[in-house]
Every structure is written in structure tokens, then in C-alpha cells.
Short mmCIF file of C-alpha atoms in Angstrom, two decimals:
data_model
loop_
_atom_site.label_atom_id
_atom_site.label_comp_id
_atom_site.label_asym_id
_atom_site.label_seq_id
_atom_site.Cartn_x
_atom_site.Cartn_y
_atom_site.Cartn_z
CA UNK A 187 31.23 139.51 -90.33
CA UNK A 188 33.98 137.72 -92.28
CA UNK A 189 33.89 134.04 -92.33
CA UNK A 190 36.69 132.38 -90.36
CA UNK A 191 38.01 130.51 -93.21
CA UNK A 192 38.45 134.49 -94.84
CA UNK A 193 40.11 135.76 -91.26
CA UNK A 194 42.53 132.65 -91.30
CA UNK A 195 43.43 133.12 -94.87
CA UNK A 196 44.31 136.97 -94.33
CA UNK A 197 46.07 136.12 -90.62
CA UNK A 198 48.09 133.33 -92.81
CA UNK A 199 49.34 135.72 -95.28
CA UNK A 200 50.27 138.46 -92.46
CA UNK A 201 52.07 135.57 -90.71
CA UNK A 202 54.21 134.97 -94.22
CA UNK A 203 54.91 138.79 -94.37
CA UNK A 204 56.44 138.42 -90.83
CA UNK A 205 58.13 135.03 -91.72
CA UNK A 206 56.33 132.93 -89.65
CA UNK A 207 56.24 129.79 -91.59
CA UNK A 208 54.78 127.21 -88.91
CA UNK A 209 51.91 129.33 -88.20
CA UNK A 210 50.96 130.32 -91.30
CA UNK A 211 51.07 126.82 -92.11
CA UNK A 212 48.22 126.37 -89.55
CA UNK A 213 46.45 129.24 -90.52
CA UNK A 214 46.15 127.79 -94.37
CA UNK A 215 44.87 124.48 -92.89
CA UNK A 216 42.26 126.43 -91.17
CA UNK A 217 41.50 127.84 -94.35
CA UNK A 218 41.19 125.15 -96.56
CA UNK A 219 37.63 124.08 -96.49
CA UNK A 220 36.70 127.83 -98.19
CA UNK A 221 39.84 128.38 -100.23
CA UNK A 222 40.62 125.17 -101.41
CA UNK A 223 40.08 125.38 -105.13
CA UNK A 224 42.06 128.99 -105.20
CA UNK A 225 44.78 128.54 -107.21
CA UNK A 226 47.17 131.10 -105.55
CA UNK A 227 46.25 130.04 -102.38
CA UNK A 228 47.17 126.48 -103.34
CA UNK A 229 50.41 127.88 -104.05
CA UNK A 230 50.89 129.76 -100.98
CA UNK A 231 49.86 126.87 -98.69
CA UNK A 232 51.98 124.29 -100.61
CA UNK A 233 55.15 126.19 -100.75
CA UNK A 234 54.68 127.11 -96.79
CA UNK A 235 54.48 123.19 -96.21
CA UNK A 236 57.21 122.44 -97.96
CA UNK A 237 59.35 125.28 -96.36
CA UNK A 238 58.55 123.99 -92.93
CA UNK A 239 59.04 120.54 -93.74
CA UNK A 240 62.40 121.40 -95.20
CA UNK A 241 63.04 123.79 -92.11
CA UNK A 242 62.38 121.09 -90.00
CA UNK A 243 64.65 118.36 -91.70
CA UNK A 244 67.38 120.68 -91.31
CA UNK A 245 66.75 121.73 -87.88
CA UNK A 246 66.87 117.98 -87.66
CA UNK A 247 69.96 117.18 -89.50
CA UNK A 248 71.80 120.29 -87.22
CA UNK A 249 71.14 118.66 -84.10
CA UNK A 250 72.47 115.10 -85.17
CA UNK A 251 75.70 116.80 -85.96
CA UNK A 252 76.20 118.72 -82.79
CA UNK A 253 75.42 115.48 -81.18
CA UNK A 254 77.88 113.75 -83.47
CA UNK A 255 80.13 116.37 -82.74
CA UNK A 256 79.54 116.22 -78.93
CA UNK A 257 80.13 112.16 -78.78
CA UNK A 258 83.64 112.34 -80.54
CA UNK A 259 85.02 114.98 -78.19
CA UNK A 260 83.39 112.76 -75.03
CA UNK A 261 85.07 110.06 -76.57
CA UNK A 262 88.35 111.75 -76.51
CA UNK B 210 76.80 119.36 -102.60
CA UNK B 211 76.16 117.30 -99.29
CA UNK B 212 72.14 116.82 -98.34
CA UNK B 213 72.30 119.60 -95.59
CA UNK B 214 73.71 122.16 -98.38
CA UNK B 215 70.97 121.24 -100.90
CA UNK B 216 68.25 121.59 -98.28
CA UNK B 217 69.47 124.85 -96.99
CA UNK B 218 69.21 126.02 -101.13
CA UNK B 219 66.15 124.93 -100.89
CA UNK B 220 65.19 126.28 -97.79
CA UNK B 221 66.57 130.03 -99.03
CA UNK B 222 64.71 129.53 -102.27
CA UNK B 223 60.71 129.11 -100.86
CA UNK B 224 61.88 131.80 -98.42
CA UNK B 225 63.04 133.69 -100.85
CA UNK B 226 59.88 133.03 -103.62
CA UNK B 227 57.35 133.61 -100.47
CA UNK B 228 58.93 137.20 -99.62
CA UNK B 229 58.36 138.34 -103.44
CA UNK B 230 55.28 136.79 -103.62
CA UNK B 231 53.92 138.68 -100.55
CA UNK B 232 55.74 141.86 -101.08
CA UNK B 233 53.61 141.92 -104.32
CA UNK B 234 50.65 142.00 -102.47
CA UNK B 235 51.65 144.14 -100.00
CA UNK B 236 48.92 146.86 -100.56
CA UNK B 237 46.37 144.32 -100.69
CA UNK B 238 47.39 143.52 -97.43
CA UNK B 239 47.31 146.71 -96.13
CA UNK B 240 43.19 146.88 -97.24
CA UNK B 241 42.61 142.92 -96.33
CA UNK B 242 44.79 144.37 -92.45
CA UNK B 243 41.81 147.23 -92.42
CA UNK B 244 38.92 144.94 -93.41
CA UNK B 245 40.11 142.45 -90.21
CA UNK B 246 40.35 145.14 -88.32
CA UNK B 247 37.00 146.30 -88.08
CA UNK B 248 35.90 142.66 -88.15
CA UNK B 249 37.34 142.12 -84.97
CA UNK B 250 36.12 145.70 -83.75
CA UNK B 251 32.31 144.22 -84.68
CA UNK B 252 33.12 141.11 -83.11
CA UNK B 253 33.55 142.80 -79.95
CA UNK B 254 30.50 143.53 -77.52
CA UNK B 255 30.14 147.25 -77.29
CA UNK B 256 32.13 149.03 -74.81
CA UNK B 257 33.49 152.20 -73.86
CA UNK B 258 36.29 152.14 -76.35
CA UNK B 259 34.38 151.28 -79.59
CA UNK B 260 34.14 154.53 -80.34
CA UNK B 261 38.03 154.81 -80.11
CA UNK B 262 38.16 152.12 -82.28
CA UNK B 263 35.92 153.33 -84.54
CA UNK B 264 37.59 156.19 -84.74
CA UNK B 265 41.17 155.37 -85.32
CA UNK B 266 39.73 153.02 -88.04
CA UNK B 267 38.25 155.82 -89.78
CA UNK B 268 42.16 157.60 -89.37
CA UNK B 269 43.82 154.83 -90.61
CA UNK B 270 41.63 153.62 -94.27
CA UNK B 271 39.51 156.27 -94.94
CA UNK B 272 42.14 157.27 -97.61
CA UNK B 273 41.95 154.01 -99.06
CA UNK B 274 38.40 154.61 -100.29
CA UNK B 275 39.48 158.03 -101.75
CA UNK B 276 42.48 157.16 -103.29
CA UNK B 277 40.42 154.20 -104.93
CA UNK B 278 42.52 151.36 -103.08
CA UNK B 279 39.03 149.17 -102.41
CA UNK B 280 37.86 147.39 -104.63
CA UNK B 281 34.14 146.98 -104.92
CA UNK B 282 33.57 143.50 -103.03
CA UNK B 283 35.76 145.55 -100.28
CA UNK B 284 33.52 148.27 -100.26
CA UNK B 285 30.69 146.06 -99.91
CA UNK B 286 32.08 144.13 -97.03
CA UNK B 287 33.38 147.23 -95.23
CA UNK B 288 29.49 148.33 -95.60
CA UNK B 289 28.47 145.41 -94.32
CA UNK B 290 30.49 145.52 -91.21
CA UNK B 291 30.25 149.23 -90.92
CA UNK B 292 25.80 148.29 -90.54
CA UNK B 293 26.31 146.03 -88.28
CA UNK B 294 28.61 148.05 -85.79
CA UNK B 295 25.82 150.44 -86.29
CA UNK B 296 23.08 148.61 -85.26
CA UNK B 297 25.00 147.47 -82.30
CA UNK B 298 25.36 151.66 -81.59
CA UNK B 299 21.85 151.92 -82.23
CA UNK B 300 20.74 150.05 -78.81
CA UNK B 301 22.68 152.48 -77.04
CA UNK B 302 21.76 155.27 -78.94
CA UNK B 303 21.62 158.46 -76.85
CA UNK B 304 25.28 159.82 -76.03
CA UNK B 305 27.71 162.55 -78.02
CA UNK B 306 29.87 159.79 -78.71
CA UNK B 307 27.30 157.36 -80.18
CA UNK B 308 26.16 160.20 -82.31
CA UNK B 309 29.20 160.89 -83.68
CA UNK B 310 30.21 157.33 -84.33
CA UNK B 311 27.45 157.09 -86.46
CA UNK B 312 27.21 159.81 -88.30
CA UNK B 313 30.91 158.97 -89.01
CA UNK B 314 29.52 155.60 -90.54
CA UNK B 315 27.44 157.48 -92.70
CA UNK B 316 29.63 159.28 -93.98
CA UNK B 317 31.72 156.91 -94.69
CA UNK B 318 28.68 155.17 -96.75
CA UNK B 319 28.04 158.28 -98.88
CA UNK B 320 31.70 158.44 -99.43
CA UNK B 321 31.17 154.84 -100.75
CA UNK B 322 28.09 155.27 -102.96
CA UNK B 323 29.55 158.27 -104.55
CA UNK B 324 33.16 156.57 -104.89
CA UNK B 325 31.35 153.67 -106.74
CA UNK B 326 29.52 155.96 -108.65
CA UNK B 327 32.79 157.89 -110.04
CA UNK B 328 34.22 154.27 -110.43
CA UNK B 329 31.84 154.18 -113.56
CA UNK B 330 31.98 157.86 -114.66
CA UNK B 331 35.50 158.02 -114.43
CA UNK B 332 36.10 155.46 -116.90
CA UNK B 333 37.21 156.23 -120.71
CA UNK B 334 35.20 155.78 -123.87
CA UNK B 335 35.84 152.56 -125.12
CA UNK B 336 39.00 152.21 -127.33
CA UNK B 337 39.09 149.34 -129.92
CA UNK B 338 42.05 147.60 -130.24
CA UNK B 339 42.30 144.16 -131.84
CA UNK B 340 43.31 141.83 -128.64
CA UNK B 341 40.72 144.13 -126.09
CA UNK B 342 37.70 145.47 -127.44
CA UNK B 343 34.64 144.42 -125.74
CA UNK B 344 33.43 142.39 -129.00
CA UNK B 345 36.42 140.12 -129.44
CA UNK B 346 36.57 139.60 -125.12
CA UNK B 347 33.34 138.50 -125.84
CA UNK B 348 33.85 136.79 -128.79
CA UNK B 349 36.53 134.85 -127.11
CA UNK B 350 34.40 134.32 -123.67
CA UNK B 351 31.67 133.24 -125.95
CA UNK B 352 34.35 130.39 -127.69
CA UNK B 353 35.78 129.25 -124.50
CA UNK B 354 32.48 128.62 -123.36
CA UNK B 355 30.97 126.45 -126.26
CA UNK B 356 34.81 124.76 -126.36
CA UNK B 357 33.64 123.77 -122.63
CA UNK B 358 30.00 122.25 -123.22
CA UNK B 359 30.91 120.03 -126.11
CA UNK B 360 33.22 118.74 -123.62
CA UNK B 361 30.53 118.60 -121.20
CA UNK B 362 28.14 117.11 -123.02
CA UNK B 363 30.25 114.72 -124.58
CA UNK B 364 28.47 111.46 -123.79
CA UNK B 365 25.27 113.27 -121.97
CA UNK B 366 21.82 112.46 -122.17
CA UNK B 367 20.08 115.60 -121.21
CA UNK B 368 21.17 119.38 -121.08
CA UNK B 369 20.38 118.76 -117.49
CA UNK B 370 22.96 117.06 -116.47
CA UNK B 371 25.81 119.19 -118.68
CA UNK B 372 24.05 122.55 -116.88
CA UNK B 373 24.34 120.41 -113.41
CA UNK B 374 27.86 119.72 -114.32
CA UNK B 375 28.77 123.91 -115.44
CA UNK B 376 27.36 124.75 -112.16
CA UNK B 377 29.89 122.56 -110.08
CA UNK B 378 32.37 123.73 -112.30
CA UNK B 379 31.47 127.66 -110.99
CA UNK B 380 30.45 126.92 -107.94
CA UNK B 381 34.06 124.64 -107.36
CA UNK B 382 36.80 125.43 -109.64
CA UNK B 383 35.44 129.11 -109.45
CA UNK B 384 35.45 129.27 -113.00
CA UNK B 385 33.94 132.22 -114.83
CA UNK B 386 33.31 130.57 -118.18
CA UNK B 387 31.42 127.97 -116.34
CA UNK B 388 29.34 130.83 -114.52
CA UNK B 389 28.13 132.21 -117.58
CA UNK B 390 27.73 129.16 -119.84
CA UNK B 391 25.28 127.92 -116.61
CA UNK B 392 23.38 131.36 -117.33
CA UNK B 393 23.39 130.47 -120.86
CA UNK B 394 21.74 126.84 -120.46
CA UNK B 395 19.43 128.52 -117.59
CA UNK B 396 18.11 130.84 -119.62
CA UNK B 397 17.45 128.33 -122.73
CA UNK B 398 15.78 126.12 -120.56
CA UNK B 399 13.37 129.05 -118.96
CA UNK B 400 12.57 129.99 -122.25
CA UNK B 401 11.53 126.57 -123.16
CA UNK B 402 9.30 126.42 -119.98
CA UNK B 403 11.17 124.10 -117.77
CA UNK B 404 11.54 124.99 -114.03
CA UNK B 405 14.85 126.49 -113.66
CA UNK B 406 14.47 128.06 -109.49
CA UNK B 407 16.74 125.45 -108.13
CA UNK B 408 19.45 126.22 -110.77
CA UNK B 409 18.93 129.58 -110.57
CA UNK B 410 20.21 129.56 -106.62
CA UNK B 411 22.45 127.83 -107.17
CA UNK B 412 24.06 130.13 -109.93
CA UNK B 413 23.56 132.88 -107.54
CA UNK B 414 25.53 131.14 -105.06
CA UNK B 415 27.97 129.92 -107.48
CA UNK B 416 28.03 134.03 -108.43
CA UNK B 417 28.56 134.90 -104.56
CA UNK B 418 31.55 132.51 -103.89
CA UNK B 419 33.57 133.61 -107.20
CA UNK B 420 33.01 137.20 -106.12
CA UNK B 421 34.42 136.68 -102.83
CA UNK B 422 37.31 134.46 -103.87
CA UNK B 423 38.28 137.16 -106.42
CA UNK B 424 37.49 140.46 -103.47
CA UNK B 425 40.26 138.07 -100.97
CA UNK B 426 42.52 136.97 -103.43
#
């Protein structure tokens, strides 16, 4: 049987191939303990963090402009 | 360019650097896909559709063992799995179905033993070339891996410790150089009749996780 750290690792980099950043993000935490000194999966699991950190900033950013945008038309 | 802009170039960029880097390994998805698979098919308690499953598994990857897609760590695993599904069959044993299931499975395992075996017949005679030739790898293996114990022993009291310290560096970083310089300093000390058993487990573990980090990578 393959170790779960080896079935998260594989499930992470199917979830990449179908773009889903969040989850693979989980999926390479759940991986970590085994894969940890892997060099290309320290690159895979970085750049996902950073893409869903910056994904979320901007998601972020988008709603405090429609807000923004919102308030100044309430306001006439 | 405003903060939003810069962040959406960024954003497009890891997107963009995470789609090449996983088209790239798109086939080895496909065989890592196959491998899960029939994990989750031996995971399973026996039932009526095993067989299916079996079966369709056999229709979807067989060609990947003939067309020499596995390597050998997947072979190995796919064996392993393959046993175990097969001892599962065994306690129900009996039925047309069962009996074809396994005889599917072995198969499949003669398939692997002979693919494994043209793996090594298939390959050319040896050509030397400066950079590849099996004497200057080596001689360059052997280089790296005295370049890494004077560093480890730099300040050491006892080969002890600088083998303790090799076999962390296998057993952690992965690293291959490490792996064999640990053989190295295992097999000096056997030679000089010291007990070596613990270090020698811990080699072969060091062995196992660097051939499974390679086989997933």
C-alpha cells in the first residue's frame, strides 16, 4: 500500500494539473513530513503557497473596491 | 503599476510557471494516476466489483509496462500492490472470476520479470566518451565523496561520528554521495572488526527512502 504522505503528494500534483491551488496547497502540507527534504517538491509546495496567498490578497483587494465603489454611488 | 496590477503579474506568473512545470510531468502523472489507482482498488474490502476494477486497470496501464513507461521502483510497487490484491482473492478463491483475476496478476508479474530483464539486455555496449564513461562518473562520484568527508570530519574525533553524520546526510537530504561514502566508512570499519549492524540498517533504510523519493519524484 502507498504511504499517505506518497497518495497526498500524487493527489497534490493532480490537483495543480486541474488548477486547484487551495487544495493542493493542503495536499502538500499533508505531505510534508515524507517529502520534506525533496527539492522539487519544495518548489512545488512553495510556489502553490505563494500563489494562493497572492490569490487571496487580490480576491481581497477586489472586494474593497466594489465596496468602495458601492459606498460612493450610496452616497450619491 | 498600482499594487493590484503587480499582484495580478504575479499571480499569472506562478500560474503560469506551475502549468509548465506539471505539463512536463505529465506522463509521470499518468503512471503515478495508475499506481493510485490500484492503491485505492487494494484499499477496498473485496467485493463484487474488484474484479471490474481489476480489470479495467489491467485495460488502462498494461501498455505502460510494455512500452517501458515504469520505471523499476514502479514496477516494484505495482508488484507489491498487485500481491496483496491477490492474497485478498485468495480467501475467496473458488469462482471463474477469481480465477481469472489472478491469473491476470500473474501475468502481469511475468510481464514484469521479463520487462526488467530486457531492461538490462536491451542496453548498448558501453561507449566511452570523455564527460560519461563509467570510469570518470566514478571518478567524479569517488571526488565528490572524499570533497564531502574532509568536510565532515573537519574537527571530528572518531570516524564514528563523520559515518553517523553521512548517514543523516542520506537518510535526510537524500543525498547519493552521502549513501555511498556511508558504505565506504561501513565497510572500512567491518574490515577492521568493529560492529557495524546498526549502521548497516540504517544505510539500508537510508537506501529505501532515496529509492522511493527518486520512483515519486
Amino acid at each position: 500500500m502507498l504511504k499517505p504522505a506518497e497518495k497526498a503528494y500524487f493527489q497534490a500534483l493532480t490537483a495543480l494539473k486541474d488548477k486547484k491551488y487551495e487544495a493542493a496547497a493542503e495536499l502538500f502540507d499533508k505531505a510534508a513530513p515524507f517529502f520534506e527534504q525533496d527539492k522539487e517538491f519544495g518548489i512545488f509546495r512553495e510556489t502553490t503557497r505563494l500563489l494562493v496567498a497572492v490569490t487571496e490578497k487580490l480576491t481581497k483587494l477586489e472586494k474593497e473596491e466594489s465596496f468602495n465603489i458601492e459606498e460612493s454611488f450610496s452616497h450619491g | 503599476m498600482s499594487h493590484p496590477e503587480s499582484l495580478k503579474k504575479l499571480q499569472h506568473t506562478l500560474e503560469s510557471f506551475l502549468e509548465r512545470a506539471i505539463g512536463q510531468k505529465e506522463q509521470r502523472l499518468t503512471v503515478l494516476e495508475g499506481i493510485n489507482r490500484l492503491d485505492d482498488i487494494a484499499r477496498n474490502e473485496l467485493s463484487d466489483t474488484t474484479g471490474e476494477a481489476v480489470g479495467e486497470w489491467f485495460a488502462r496501464h498494461n501498455h505502460q509496462l510494455e512500452q517501458g513507461d515504469l520505471r523499476p521502483g514502479d514496477i516494484d510497487r505495482i508488484g507489491h500492490i498487485l500481491h496483496e490484491i491477490k492474497g485478498g482473492l485468495n480467501r475467496n478463491a473458488g469462482s471463474p472470476e477469481v480465477r481469472k483475476i489472478a491469473s491476470e496478476i500473474d501475468r502481469w508479474e511475468g510481464a514484469a520479470r521479463r520487462s526488467r530483464r530486457s531492461l538490462t539486455l536491451k542496453r548498448g555496449p558501453e561507449l566511452k566518451t570523455a564527460e560519461d564513461d563509467s570510469i570518470s562518473l566514478f571518478g567524479k562520484t569517488l571526488a565528490r565523496a572524499s570533497g564531502m568527508f574532509l568536510e565532515m570530519s573537519a574537527g571530528r574525533k572518531h570516524l564514528l561520528s563523520v559515518l553517523d553524520e553521512s548517514l543523516k546526510s542520506s537518510e535526510i537530504q537524500k543525498n547519493r554521495e552521502a549513501l555511498l561514502l556511508s558504505a565506504f566508512i561501513i565497510y572500512y570499519l567491518k574490515s577492521g572488526g568493529y560492529r557495524v549492524e546498526p549502521y548497516v540498517k540504517r544505510l539500508k533504510e537510508a537506501e529505501r527512502l532515496q529509492k522511493e523519493a527518486s520512483s515519486y519524484a
